[in-house]
């Protein structure tokens, strides 16, 4: 049995799990949380889920939509779920990045500055979540995700060929990358979809190239947020590393499928993931959008 002591700062409250009431960190007393032993069959379930999440996430993002609910069902407290999920997500993003880089779809050395901006954005997002209006984020995310799903579903000529670039790499890396990375640290769901949309519409990338670069930036923002979660002791390392190994393998398979099939696989799966994320967020009765609409 593993015991974790921590103070619950608002910067690490699980906004993406439906926390609607904002409480300042100073108002939350430190307390002791004991994690119950996880049965062997639940560990096997977590490993299987991590493998599948790695496969899906390496193609279209949305791996957290799969892993976070199962980790909560397994009895892991929300704070440790978020922190531990960053560990195993890091493995998946690293695995997919390596696979894409080996085939020349992303040049790691050239994209390092952009990845560092994602690291900065992710760490600032996790650290400064107390000043972000969480209710607004929870309300607008389903709308944005559905918009992205409709865009990729109806836009013609989406393929693996690069198109006209509307923003220079320098401007793209200096503005959109840290902003989306910040969102990943403070909230999370749909980060890969936002990176994909930005790469396709503004950087002029084809679907496969956009997917490859999205995983690199996801790796950066995950690492930045992980630093903050680790500093608060909100990570169950054994579970995170075990799931991470499984997600690494799943991401290897997923990235190979994406490279073999290309936009024909990436486009529909991206639409499905965006819709599923939106439905997941709206399924929470505490979602501010549902509250405001009275449904």
PDB file of C-alpha atoms in Angstrom:
ATOM      1  CA  UNK A   1       0.000   0.000   0.000  1.00  0.00           C
ATOM      2  CA  UNK A   2       1.327   3.399  -0.996  1.00  0.00           C
ATOM      3  CA  UNK A   3       0.669   6.504   1.094  1.00  0.00           C
ATOM      4  CA  UNK A   4       0.914   9.982  -0.358  1.00  0.00           C
ATOM      5  CA  UNK A   5       0.877  13.229   1.639  1.00  0.00           C
ATOM      6  CA  UNK A   6       0.194  16.455  -0.136  1.00  0.00           C
ATOM      7  CA  UNK A   7      -1.483  19.826   0.043  1.00  0.00           C
ATOM      8  CA  UNK A   8      -4.193  20.162  -2.568  1.00  0.00           C
ATOM      9  CA  UNK A   9      -3.387  23.386  -4.493  1.00  0.00           C
ATOM     10  CA  UNK A  10      -6.008  24.593  -6.909  1.00  0.00           C
ATOM     11  CA  UNK A  11      -3.373  24.593  -9.645  1.00  0.00           C
ATOM     12  CA  UNK A  12      -3.634  20.824  -9.618  1.00  0.00           C
ATOM     13  CA  UNK A  13      -7.370  20.431  -9.235  1.00  0.00           C
ATOM     14  CA  UNK A  14      -8.833  18.121 -11.909  1.00  0.00           C
ATOM     15  CA  UNK A  15     -10.632  20.682 -14.045  1.00  0.00           C
ATOM     16  CA  UNK A  16     -11.133  18.206 -16.870  1.00  0.00           C
ATOM     17  CA  UNK A  17     -12.999  15.859 -14.555  1.00  0.00           C
ATOM     18  CA  UNK A  18     -15.759  18.366 -13.886  1.00  0.00           C
ATOM     19  CA  UNK A  19     -14.570  20.407 -10.910  1.00  0.00           C
ATOM     20  CA  UNK A  20     -16.869  23.389 -11.164  1.00  0.00           C
ATOM     21  CA  UNK A  21     -16.315  25.194  -7.896  1.00  0.00           C
ATOM     22  CA  UNK A  22     -13.193  27.334  -7.733  1.00  0.00           C
ATOM     23  CA  UNK A  23     -11.419  27.326  -4.369  1.00  0.00           C
ATOM     24  CA  UNK A  24      -8.255  29.231  -3.648  1.00  0.00           C
ATOM     25  CA  UNK A  25      -5.231  27.122  -2.679  1.00  0.00           C
ATOM     26  CA  UNK A  26      -4.950  28.807   0.713  1.00  0.00           C
ATOM     27  CA  UNK A  27      -8.454  27.635   1.589  1.00  0.00           C
ATOM     28  CA  UNK A  28      -7.681  23.935   1.055  1.00  0.00           C
ATOM     29  CA  UNK A  29      -6.154  22.272   4.120  1.00  0.00           C
ATOM     30  CA  UNK A  30      -3.393  19.721   3.795  1.00  0.00           C
ATOM     31  CA  UNK A  31      -4.589  16.184   4.362  1.00  0.00           C
ATOM     32  CA  UNK A  32      -3.449  12.642   4.102  1.00  0.00           C
ATOM     33  CA  UNK A  33      -4.763  10.408   1.351  1.00  0.00           C
ATOM     34  CA  UNK A  34      -4.185   6.681   1.357  1.00  0.00           C
ATOM     35  CA  UNK A  35      -4.256   4.797  -1.899  1.00  0.00           C
ATOM     36  CA  UNK A  36      -5.778   1.329  -1.498  1.00  0.00           C
ATOM     37  CA  UNK A  37      -4.016  -1.702  -2.903  1.00  0.00           C
ATOM     38  CA  UNK A  38      -4.987  -2.245  -6.522  1.00  0.00           C
ATOM     39  CA  UNK A  39      -5.997  -5.812  -7.344  1.00  0.00           C
ATOM     40  CA  UNK A  40      -3.988  -7.707  -9.924  1.00  0.00           C
ATOM     41  CA  UNK A  41      -6.897  -7.881 -12.371  1.00  0.00           C
ATOM     42  CA  UNK A  42      -7.248  -4.088 -12.198  1.00  0.00           C
ATOM     43  CA  UNK A  43      -3.554  -3.698 -12.966  1.00  0.00           C
ATOM     44  CA  UNK A  44      -4.029  -5.907 -16.011  1.00  0.00           C
ATOM     45  CA  UNK A  45      -7.000  -3.751 -17.025  1.00  0.00           C
ATOM     46  CA  UNK A  46      -4.930  -0.570 -16.643  1.00  0.00           C
ATOM     47  CA  UNK A  47      -2.179  -2.075 -18.794  1.00  0.00           C
ATOM     48  CA  UNK A  48      -4.620  -3.117 -21.526  1.00  0.00           C
ATOM     49  CA  UNK A  49      -6.280   0.300 -21.485  1.00  0.00           C
ATOM     50  CA  UNK A  50      -2.884   2.040 -21.646  1.00  0.00           C
ATOM     51  CA  UNK A  51      -1.919  -0.026 -24.708  1.00  0.00           C
ATOM     52  CA  UNK A  52      -5.150   0.866 -26.503  1.00  0.00           C
ATOM     53  CA  UNK A  53      -4.858   4.523 -25.467  1.00  0.00           C
ATOM     54  CA  UNK A  54      -1.327   4.652 -26.841  1.00  0.00           C
ATOM     55  CA  UNK A  55      -2.531   3.234 -30.147  1.00  0.00           C
ATOM     56  CA  UNK A  56      -5.371   5.750 -30.507  1.00  0.00           C
ATOM     57  CA  UNK A  57      -3.426   8.731 -29.154  1.00  0.00           C
ATOM     58  CA  UNK A  58      -0.501   8.205 -31.552  1.00  0.00           C
ATOM     59  CA  UNK A  59      -2.935   8.575 -34.471  1.00  0.00           C
ATOM     60  CA  UNK A  60      -5.535  11.139 -33.405  1.00  0.00           C
ATOM     61  CA  UNK A  61      -4.907  12.144 -29.783  1.00  0.00           C
ATOM     62  CA  UNK A  62      -7.431  11.716 -26.969  1.00  0.00           C
ATOM     63  CA  UNK A  63      -5.590   9.028 -25.014  1.00  0.00           C
ATOM     64  CA  UNK A  64      -6.489  10.679 -21.710  1.00  0.00           C
ATOM     65  CA  UNK A  65     -10.169  10.236 -22.533  1.00  0.00           C
ATOM     66  CA  UNK A  66      -9.528   6.493 -22.351  1.00  0.00           C
ATOM     67  CA  UNK A  67      -7.107   6.215 -19.431  1.00  0.00           C
ATOM     68  CA  UNK A  68      -8.371   8.771 -16.897  1.00  0.00           C
ATOM     69  CA  UNK A  69     -11.868   7.288 -16.342  1.00  0.00           C
ATOM     70  CA  UNK A  70     -10.449   3.762 -15.959  1.00  0.00           C
ATOM     71  CA  UNK A  71      -7.842   4.956 -13.445  1.00  0.00           C
ATOM     72  CA  UNK A  72     -10.594   6.567 -11.388  1.00  0.00           C
ATOM     73  CA  UNK A  73     -12.648   3.365 -11.546  1.00  0.00           C
ATOM     74  CA  UNK A  74      -9.593   1.461 -10.304  1.00  0.00           C
ATOM     75  CA  UNK A  75      -9.702   3.547  -7.116  1.00  0.00           C
ATOM     76  CA  UNK A  76      -6.909   6.046  -7.804  1.00  0.00           C
ATOM     77  CA  UNK A  77      -7.747   9.495  -6.343  1.00  0.00           C
ATOM     78  CA  UNK A  78      -8.348  12.278  -8.898  1.00  0.00           C
ATOM     79  CA  UNK A  79      -5.164  14.250  -8.195  1.00  0.00           C
ATOM     80  CA  UNK A  80      -2.901  11.201  -8.491  1.00  0.00           C
ATOM     81  CA  UNK A  81      -4.863  10.112 -11.556  1.00  0.00           C
ATOM     82  CA  UNK A  82      -3.981  13.347 -13.339  1.00  0.00           C
ATOM     83  CA  UNK A  83      -0.333  13.263 -12.286  1.00  0.00           C
ATOM     84  CA  UNK A  84       0.131   9.563 -13.021  1.00  0.00           C
ATOM     85  CA  UNK A  85      -1.624   9.940 -16.354  1.00  0.00           C
ATOM     86  CA  UNK A  86       1.027  12.462 -17.386  1.00  0.00           C
ATOM     87  CA  UNK A  87       3.723   9.827 -16.760  1.00  0.00           C
ATOM     88  CA  UNK A  88       2.190   7.197 -19.001  1.00  0.00           C
ATOM     89  CA  UNK A  89       1.146   9.796 -21.590  1.00  0.00           C
ATOM     90  CA  UNK A  90       4.769  10.898 -21.761  1.00  0.00           C
ATOM     91  CA  UNK A  91       5.779   7.364 -22.740  1.00  0.00           C
ATOM     92  CA  UNK A  92       3.141   7.220 -25.454  1.00  0.00           C
ATOM     93  CA  UNK A  93       4.062  10.592 -26.925  1.00  0.00           C
ATOM     94  CA  UNK A  94       7.777   9.706 -26.838  1.00  0.00           C
ATOM     95  CA  UNK A  95       7.135   6.356 -28.524  1.00  0.00           C
ATOM     96  CA  UNK A  96       5.093   7.895 -31.343  1.00  0.00           C
ATOM     97  CA  UNK A  97       7.622  10.721 -31.774  1.00  0.00           C
ATOM     98  CA  UNK A  98      10.494   8.245 -32.126  1.00  0.00           C
ATOM     99  CA  UNK A  99       8.563   6.152 -34.642  1.00  0.00           C
ATOM    100  CA  UNK A 100       7.657   9.169 -36.780  1.00  0.00           C
ATOM    101  CA  UNK A 101      11.181  10.606 -36.560  1.00  0.00           C
ATOM    102  CA  UNK A 102      12.746   7.334 -37.710  1.00  0.00           C
ATOM    103  CA  UNK A 103      10.720   7.545 -40.915  1.00  0.00           C
ATOM    104  CA  UNK A 104      11.645  11.195 -41.465  1.00  0.00           C
ATOM    105  CA  UNK A 105       8.205  12.690 -40.769  1.00  0.00           C
ATOM    106  CA  UNK A 106       9.611  15.020 -38.105  1.00  0.00           C
ATOM    107  CA  UNK A 107      13.129  16.412 -37.730  1.00  0.00           C
ATOM    108  CA  UNK A 108      13.801  16.402 -33.996  1.00  0.00           C
ATOM    109  CA  UNK A 109      16.806  18.728 -34.074  1.00  0.00           C
ATOM    110  CA  UNK A 110      14.996  21.333 -36.173  1.00  0.00           C
ATOM    111  CA  UNK A 111      11.829  21.171 -34.075  1.00  0.00           C
ATOM    112  CA  UNK A 112      13.566  21.272 -30.670  1.00  0.00           C
ATOM    113  CA  UNK A 113      12.922  25.016 -30.093  1.00  0.00           C
ATOM    114  CA  UNK A 114       9.224  24.485 -30.782  1.00  0.00           C
ATOM    115  CA  UNK A 115       9.154  21.515 -28.398  1.00  0.00           C
ATOM    116  CA  UNK A 116      10.798  23.636 -25.690  1.00  0.00           C
ATOM    117  CA  UNK A 117       8.055  26.228 -26.107  1.00  0.00           C
ATOM    118  CA  UNK A 118       5.535  23.439 -25.536  1.00  0.00           C
ATOM    119  CA  UNK A 119       7.409  22.437 -22.364  1.00  0.00           C
ATOM    120  CA  UNK A 120       7.214  26.017 -21.116  1.00  0.00           C
ATOM    121  CA  UNK A 121       3.526  26.277 -21.934  1.00  0.00           C
ATOM    122  CA  UNK A 122       2.683  22.964 -20.235  1.00  0.00           C
ATOM    123  CA  UNK A 123       4.545  23.824 -17.046  1.00  0.00           C
ATOM    124  CA  UNK A 124       3.037  27.303 -16.816  1.00  0.00           C
ATOM    125  CA  UNK A 125      -0.426  25.882 -17.423  1.00  0.00           C
ATOM    126  CA  UNK A 126      -0.115  23.382 -14.589  1.00  0.00           C
ATOM    127  CA  UNK A 127       1.452  25.932 -12.248  1.00  0.00           C
ATOM    128  CA  UNK A 128      -0.857  28.868 -12.982  1.00  0.00           C
ATOM    129  CA  UNK A 129      -4.181  27.066 -13.240  1.00  0.00           C
ATOM    130  CA  UNK A 130      -5.498  29.069 -10.283  1.00  0.00           C
ATOM    131  CA  UNK A 131      -5.863  32.206 -12.442  1.00  0.00           C
ATOM    132  CA  UNK A 132      -7.592  30.458 -15.353  1.00  0.00           C
ATOM    133  CA  UNK A 133     -11.409  30.579 -15.379  1.00  0.00           C
ATOM    134  CA  UNK A 134     -12.008  26.846 -15.211  1.00  0.00           C
ATOM    135  CA  UNK A 135     -15.757  27.113 -15.709  1.00  0.00           C
ATOM    136  CA  UNK A 136     -15.304  28.990 -18.969  1.00  0.00           C
ATOM    137  CA  UNK A 137     -12.877  26.343 -20.235  1.00  0.00           C
ATOM    138  CA  UNK A 138     -15.264  23.544 -19.321  1.00  0.00           C
ATOM    139  CA  UNK A 139     -18.097  25.307 -21.109  1.00  0.00           C
ATOM    140  CA  UNK A 140     -16.340  26.149 -24.371  1.00  0.00           C
ATOM    141  CA  UNK A 141     -14.315  22.948 -24.838  1.00  0.00           C
ATOM    142  CA  UNK A 142     -17.217  20.773 -26.106  1.00  0.00           C
ATOM    143  CA  UNK A 143     -18.162  23.505 -28.582  1.00  0.00           C
ATOM    144  CA  UNK A 144     -14.597  23.855 -29.859  1.00  0.00           C
ATOM    145  CA  UNK A 145     -14.129  20.094 -30.137  1.00  0.00           C
ATOM    146  CA  UNK A 146     -17.343  19.670 -32.106  1.00  0.00           C
ATOM    147  CA  UNK A 147     -16.234  22.531 -34.370  1.00  0.00           C
ATOM    148  CA  UNK A 148     -12.916  20.771 -35.022  1.00  0.00           C
ATOM    149  CA  UNK A 149     -14.747  17.495 -35.718  1.00  0.00           C
ATOM    150  CA  UNK A 150     -17.033  19.198 -38.249  1.00  0.00           C
ATOM    151  CA  UNK A 151     -14.080  20.958 -39.885  1.00  0.00           C
ATOM    152  CA  UNK A 152     -12.145  17.750 -40.487  1.00  0.00           C
ATOM    153  CA  UNK A 153     -15.303  15.851 -41.457  1.00  0.00           C
ATOM    154  CA  UNK A 154     -16.508  18.237 -44.173  1.00  0.00           C
ATOM    155  CA  UNK A 155     -13.331  19.943 -45.432  1.00  0.00           C
ATOM    156  CA  UNK A 156     -12.384  18.472 -48.811  1.00  0.00           C
ATOM    157  CA  UNK A 157      -8.890  17.637 -50.027  1.00  0.00           C
ATOM    158  CA  UNK A 158      -7.492  16.784 -46.606  1.00  0.00           C
ATOM    159  CA  UNK A 159      -4.638  14.424 -47.365  1.00  0.00           C
ATOM    160  CA  UNK A 160      -0.976  13.844 -46.586  1.00  0.00           C
ATOM    161  CA  UNK A 161       0.279  16.576 -48.951  1.00  0.00           C
ATOM    162  CA  UNK A 162       1.497  19.908 -47.596  1.00  0.00           C
ATOM    163  CA  UNK A 163      -0.480  23.004 -48.600  1.00  0.00           C
ATOM    164  CA  UNK A 164      -0.015  26.775 -48.490  1.00  0.00           C
ATOM    165  CA  UNK A 165       1.573  27.974 -45.223  1.00  0.00           C
ATOM    166  CA  UNK A 166      -0.223  30.895 -43.572  1.00  0.00           C
ATOM    167  CA  UNK A 167       2.218  31.394 -40.693  1.00  0.00           C
ATOM    168  CA  UNK A 168       6.006  31.170 -40.482  1.00  0.00           C
ATOM    169  CA  UNK A 169       7.474  28.428 -38.254  1.00  0.00           C
ATOM    170  CA  UNK A 170       8.986  31.099 -35.984  1.00  0.00           C
ATOM    171  CA  UNK A 171       5.652  32.844 -35.406  1.00  0.00           C
ATOM    172  CA  UNK A 172       3.826  29.523 -35.053  1.00  0.00           C
ATOM    173  CA  UNK A 173       6.285  28.284 -32.425  1.00  0.00           C
ATOM    174  CA  UNK A 174       6.301  31.571 -30.549  1.00  0.00           C
ATOM    175  CA  UNK A 175       2.526  31.963 -30.300  1.00  0.00           C
ATOM    176  CA  UNK A 176       0.298  28.941 -30.858  1.00  0.00           C
ATOM    177  CA  UNK A 177       2.632  26.277 -29.471  1.00  0.00           C
ATOM    178  CA  UNK A 178       3.000  27.730 -25.941  1.00  0.00           C
ATOM    179  CA  UNK A 179      -0.685  28.698 -25.865  1.00  0.00           C
ATOM    180  CA  UNK A 180      -1.871  25.165 -26.685  1.00  0.00           C
ATOM    181  CA  UNK A 181       0.807  23.756 -24.373  1.00  0.00           C
ATOM    182  CA  UNK A 182      -0.508  26.009 -21.607  1.00  0.00           C
ATOM    183  CA  UNK A 183      -3.985  24.644 -22.218  1.00  0.00           C
ATOM    184  CA  UNK A 184      -2.620  21.102 -21.947  1.00  0.00           C
ATOM    185  CA  UNK A 185      -1.133  21.861 -18.546  1.00  0.00           C
ATOM    186  CA  UNK A 186      -4.165  23.626 -17.141  1.00  0.00           C
ATOM    187  CA  UNK A 187      -6.978  21.539 -18.635  1.00  0.00           C
ATOM    188  CA  UNK A 188      -5.943  18.874 -21.135  1.00  0.00           C
ATOM    189  CA  UNK A 189      -8.719  17.280 -23.231  1.00  0.00           C
ATOM    190  CA  UNK A 190      -8.371  17.859 -26.964  1.00  0.00           C
ATOM    191  CA  UNK A 191      -4.792  19.174 -26.948  1.00  0.00           C
ATOM    192  CA  UNK A 192      -3.778  16.903 -29.808  1.00  0.00           C
ATOM    193  CA  UNK A 193      -6.809  17.981 -31.825  1.00  0.00           C
ATOM    194  CA  UNK A 194      -5.934  21.663 -31.365  1.00  0.00           C
ATOM    195  CA  UNK A 195      -2.326  21.044 -32.446  1.00  0.00           C
ATOM    196  CA  UNK A 196      -3.589  19.115 -35.480  1.00  0.00           C
ATOM    197  CA  UNK A 197      -5.973  21.911 -36.480  1.00  0.00           C
ATOM    198  CA  UNK A 198      -3.218  24.524 -36.134  1.00  0.00           C
ATOM    199  CA  UNK A 199      -0.687  22.526 -38.164  1.00  0.00           C
ATOM    200  CA  UNK A 200      -3.143  21.762 -40.977  1.00  0.00           C
ATOM    201  CA  UNK A 201      -4.763  25.193 -41.293  1.00  0.00           C
ATOM    202  CA  UNK A 202      -1.892  27.550 -40.431  1.00  0.00           C
ATOM    203  CA  UNK A 203       1.368  25.653 -40.937  1.00  0.00           C
ATOM    204  CA  UNK A 204       0.118  24.012 -44.139  1.00  0.00           C
ATOM    205  CA  UNK A 205       1.040  20.484 -43.052  1.00  0.00           C
ATOM    206  CA  UNK A 206      -0.491  17.340 -44.523  1.00  0.00           C
ATOM    207  CA  UNK A 207      -2.365  15.049 -42.125  1.00  0.00           C
ATOM    208  CA  UNK A 208       0.480  12.601 -41.494  1.00  0.00           C
ATOM    209  CA  UNK A 209       3.103  15.316 -41.026  1.00  0.00           C
ATOM    210  CA  UNK A 210       0.762  17.209 -38.702  1.00  0.00           C
ATOM    211  CA  UNK A 211       0.207  14.052 -36.645  1.00  0.00           C
ATOM    212  CA  UNK A 212       3.948  13.462 -36.313  1.00  0.00           C
ATOM    213  CA  UNK A 213       4.640  17.018 -35.171  1.00  0.00           C
ATOM    214  CA  UNK A 214       1.641  16.981 -32.837  1.00  0.00           C
ATOM    215  CA  UNK A 215       3.115  14.046 -30.926  1.00  0.00           C
ATOM    216  CA  UNK A 216       6.427  15.890 -30.500  1.00  0.00           C
ATOM    217  CA  UNK A 217       4.689  18.941 -29.053  1.00  0.00           C
ATOM    218  CA  UNK A 218       2.451  16.737 -26.896  1.00  0.00           C
ATOM    219  CA  UNK A 219       5.638  15.212 -25.533  1.00  0.00           C
ATOM    220  CA  UNK A 220       6.877  18.673 -24.609  1.00  0.00           C
ATOM    221  CA  UNK A 221       3.677  19.902 -22.948  1.00  0.00           C
ATOM    222  CA  UNK A 222       3.276  16.601 -21.064  1.00  0.00           C
ATOM    223  CA  UNK A 223       6.820  16.878 -19.750  1.00  0.00           C
ATOM    224  CA  UNK A 224       6.286  20.458 -18.614  1.00  0.00           C
ATOM    225  CA  UNK A 225       3.093  19.567 -16.730  1.00  0.00           C
ATOM    226  CA  UNK A 226       4.730  16.430 -15.296  1.00  0.00           C
ATOM    227  CA  UNK A 227       7.421  18.536 -13.609  1.00  0.00           C
ATOM    228  CA  UNK A 228       4.752  20.457 -11.704  1.00  0.00           C
ATOM    229  CA  UNK A 229       2.758  17.359 -10.699  1.00  0.00           C
ATOM    230  CA  UNK A 230       5.946  15.656  -9.515  1.00  0.00           C
ATOM    231  CA  UNK A 231       6.913  18.660  -7.398  1.00  0.00           C
ATOM    232  CA  UNK A 232       3.655  18.213  -5.472  1.00  0.00           C
ATOM    233  CA  UNK A 233       4.142  14.463  -5.037  1.00  0.00           C
ATOM    234  CA  UNK A 234       0.983  13.752  -7.025  1.00  0.00           C
ATOM    235  CA  UNK A 235       2.378  10.828  -9.041  1.00  0.00           C
ATOM    236  CA  UNK A 236       2.148   7.080  -8.399  1.00  0.00           C
ATOM    237  CA  UNK A 237       5.352   6.155 -10.161  1.00  0.00           C
ATOM    238  CA  UNK A 238       5.007   2.365 -10.190  1.00  0.00           C
ATOM    239  CA  UNK A 239       1.576   2.461 -11.813  1.00  0.00           C
ATOM    240  CA  UNK A 240       2.587   5.277 -14.146  1.00  0.00           C
ATOM    241  CA  UNK A 241       5.706   3.457 -15.357  1.00  0.00           C
ATOM    242  CA  UNK A 242       3.839   0.173 -15.792  1.00  0.00           C
ATOM    243  CA  UNK A 243       1.104   1.824 -17.830  1.00  0.00           C
ATOM    244  CA  UNK A 244       3.751   3.864 -19.634  1.00  0.00           C
ATOM    245  CA  UNK A 245       5.485   0.729 -20.895  1.00  0.00           C
ATOM    246  CA  UNK A 246       2.179  -0.544 -22.294  1.00  0.00           C
ATOM    247  CA  UNK A 247       1.328   2.804 -23.851  1.00  0.00           C
ATOM    248  CA  UNK A 248       4.791   2.893 -25.438  1.00  0.00           C
ATOM    249  CA  UNK A 249       4.021  -0.395 -27.223  1.00  0.00           C
ATOM    250  CA  UNK A 250       0.537   0.758 -28.245  1.00  0.00           C
ATOM    251  CA  UNK A 251       1.933   3.984 -29.677  1.00  0.00           C
ATOM    252  CA  UNK A 252       4.465   2.036 -31.723  1.00  0.00           C
ATOM    253  CA  UNK A 253       1.646   0.066 -33.336  1.00  0.00           C
ATOM    254  CA  UNK A 254      -0.572   3.123 -33.805  1.00  0.00           C
ATOM    255  CA  UNK A 255       2.127   5.248 -35.413  1.00  0.00           C
ATOM    256  CA  UNK A 256       2.976   2.446 -37.831  1.00  0.00           C
ATOM    257  CA  UNK A 257      -0.668   2.146 -38.829  1.00  0.00           C
ATOM    258  CA  UNK A 258      -0.864   5.920 -39.345  1.00  0.00           C
ATOM    259  CA  UNK A 259       2.233   5.921 -41.530  1.00  0.00           C
ATOM    260  CA  UNK A 260       0.961   2.963 -43.555  1.00  0.00           C
ATOM    261  CA  UNK A 261      -2.602   4.217 -44.128  1.00  0.00           C
ATOM    262  CA  UNK A 262      -2.148   7.987 -43.713  1.00  0.00           C
ATOM    263  CA  UNK A 263      -5.021  10.467 -43.917  1.00  0.00           C
ATOM    264  CA  UNK A 264      -7.547   7.714 -44.665  1.00  0.00           C
ATOM    265  CA  UNK A 265      -7.083   6.518 -41.074  1.00  0.00           C
ATOM    266  CA  UNK A 266      -6.141   9.761 -39.310  1.00  0.00           C
ATOM    267  CA  UNK A 267      -9.056  11.890 -40.545  1.00  0.00           C
ATOM    268  CA  UNK A 268     -11.994   9.672 -39.430  1.00  0.00           C
ATOM    269  CA  UNK A 269     -10.325   8.712 -36.162  1.00  0.00           C
ATOM    270  CA  UNK A 270      -9.642  12.370 -35.373  1.00  0.00           C
ATOM    271  CA  UNK A 271     -13.324  13.188 -35.947  1.00  0.00           C
ATOM    272  CA  UNK A 272     -14.417  10.296 -33.710  1.00  0.00           C
ATOM    273  CA  UNK A 273     -12.020  11.309 -30.924  1.00  0.00           C
ATOM    274  CA  UNK A 274     -13.167  14.953 -30.991  1.00  0.00           C
ATOM    275  CA  UNK A 275     -16.835  13.946 -30.805  1.00  0.00           C
ATOM    276  CA  UNK A 276     -16.114  11.444 -28.012  1.00  0.00           C
ATOM    277  CA  UNK A 277     -14.220  14.086 -26.016  1.00  0.00           C
ATOM    278  CA  UNK A 278     -17.091  16.556 -26.401  1.00  0.00           C
ATOM    279  CA  UNK A 279     -19.642  13.940 -25.318  1.00  0.00           C
ATOM    280  CA  UNK A 280     -17.464  12.961 -22.355  1.00  0.00           C
ATOM    281  CA  UNK A 281     -17.251  16.565 -21.154  1.00  0.00           C
ATOM    282  CA  UNK A 282     -20.972  17.181 -21.647  1.00  0.00           C
ATOM    283  CA  UNK A 283     -21.853  13.944 -19.829  1.00  0.00           C
ATOM    284  CA  UNK A 284     -20.744  15.567 -16.570  1.00  0.00           C
ATOM    285  CA  UNK A 285     -23.872  17.087 -14.927  1.00  0.00           C
ATOM    286  CA  UNK A 286     -21.623  19.753 -13.374  1.00  0.00           C
ATOM    287  CA  UNK A 287     -20.403  21.008 -16.747  1.00  0.00           C
ATOM    288  CA  UNK A 288     -21.111  24.773 -16.754  1.00  0.00           C
ATOM    289  CA  UNK A 289     -22.570  24.642 -20.256  1.00  0.00           C
ATOM    290  CA  UNK A 290     -25.237  22.185 -19.084  1.00  0.00           C
ATOM    291  CA  UNK A 291     -25.837  24.247 -15.969  1.00  0.00           C
ATOM    292  CA  UNK A 292     -26.239  27.467 -17.959  1.00  0.00           C
ATOM    293  CA  UNK A 293     -28.580  25.781 -20.455  1.00  0.00           C
ATOM    294  CA  UNK A 294     -30.532  24.061 -17.689  1.00  0.00           C
ATOM    295  CA  UNK A 295     -30.141  20.540 -19.136  1.00  0.00           C
TER     296      UNK A 295
END
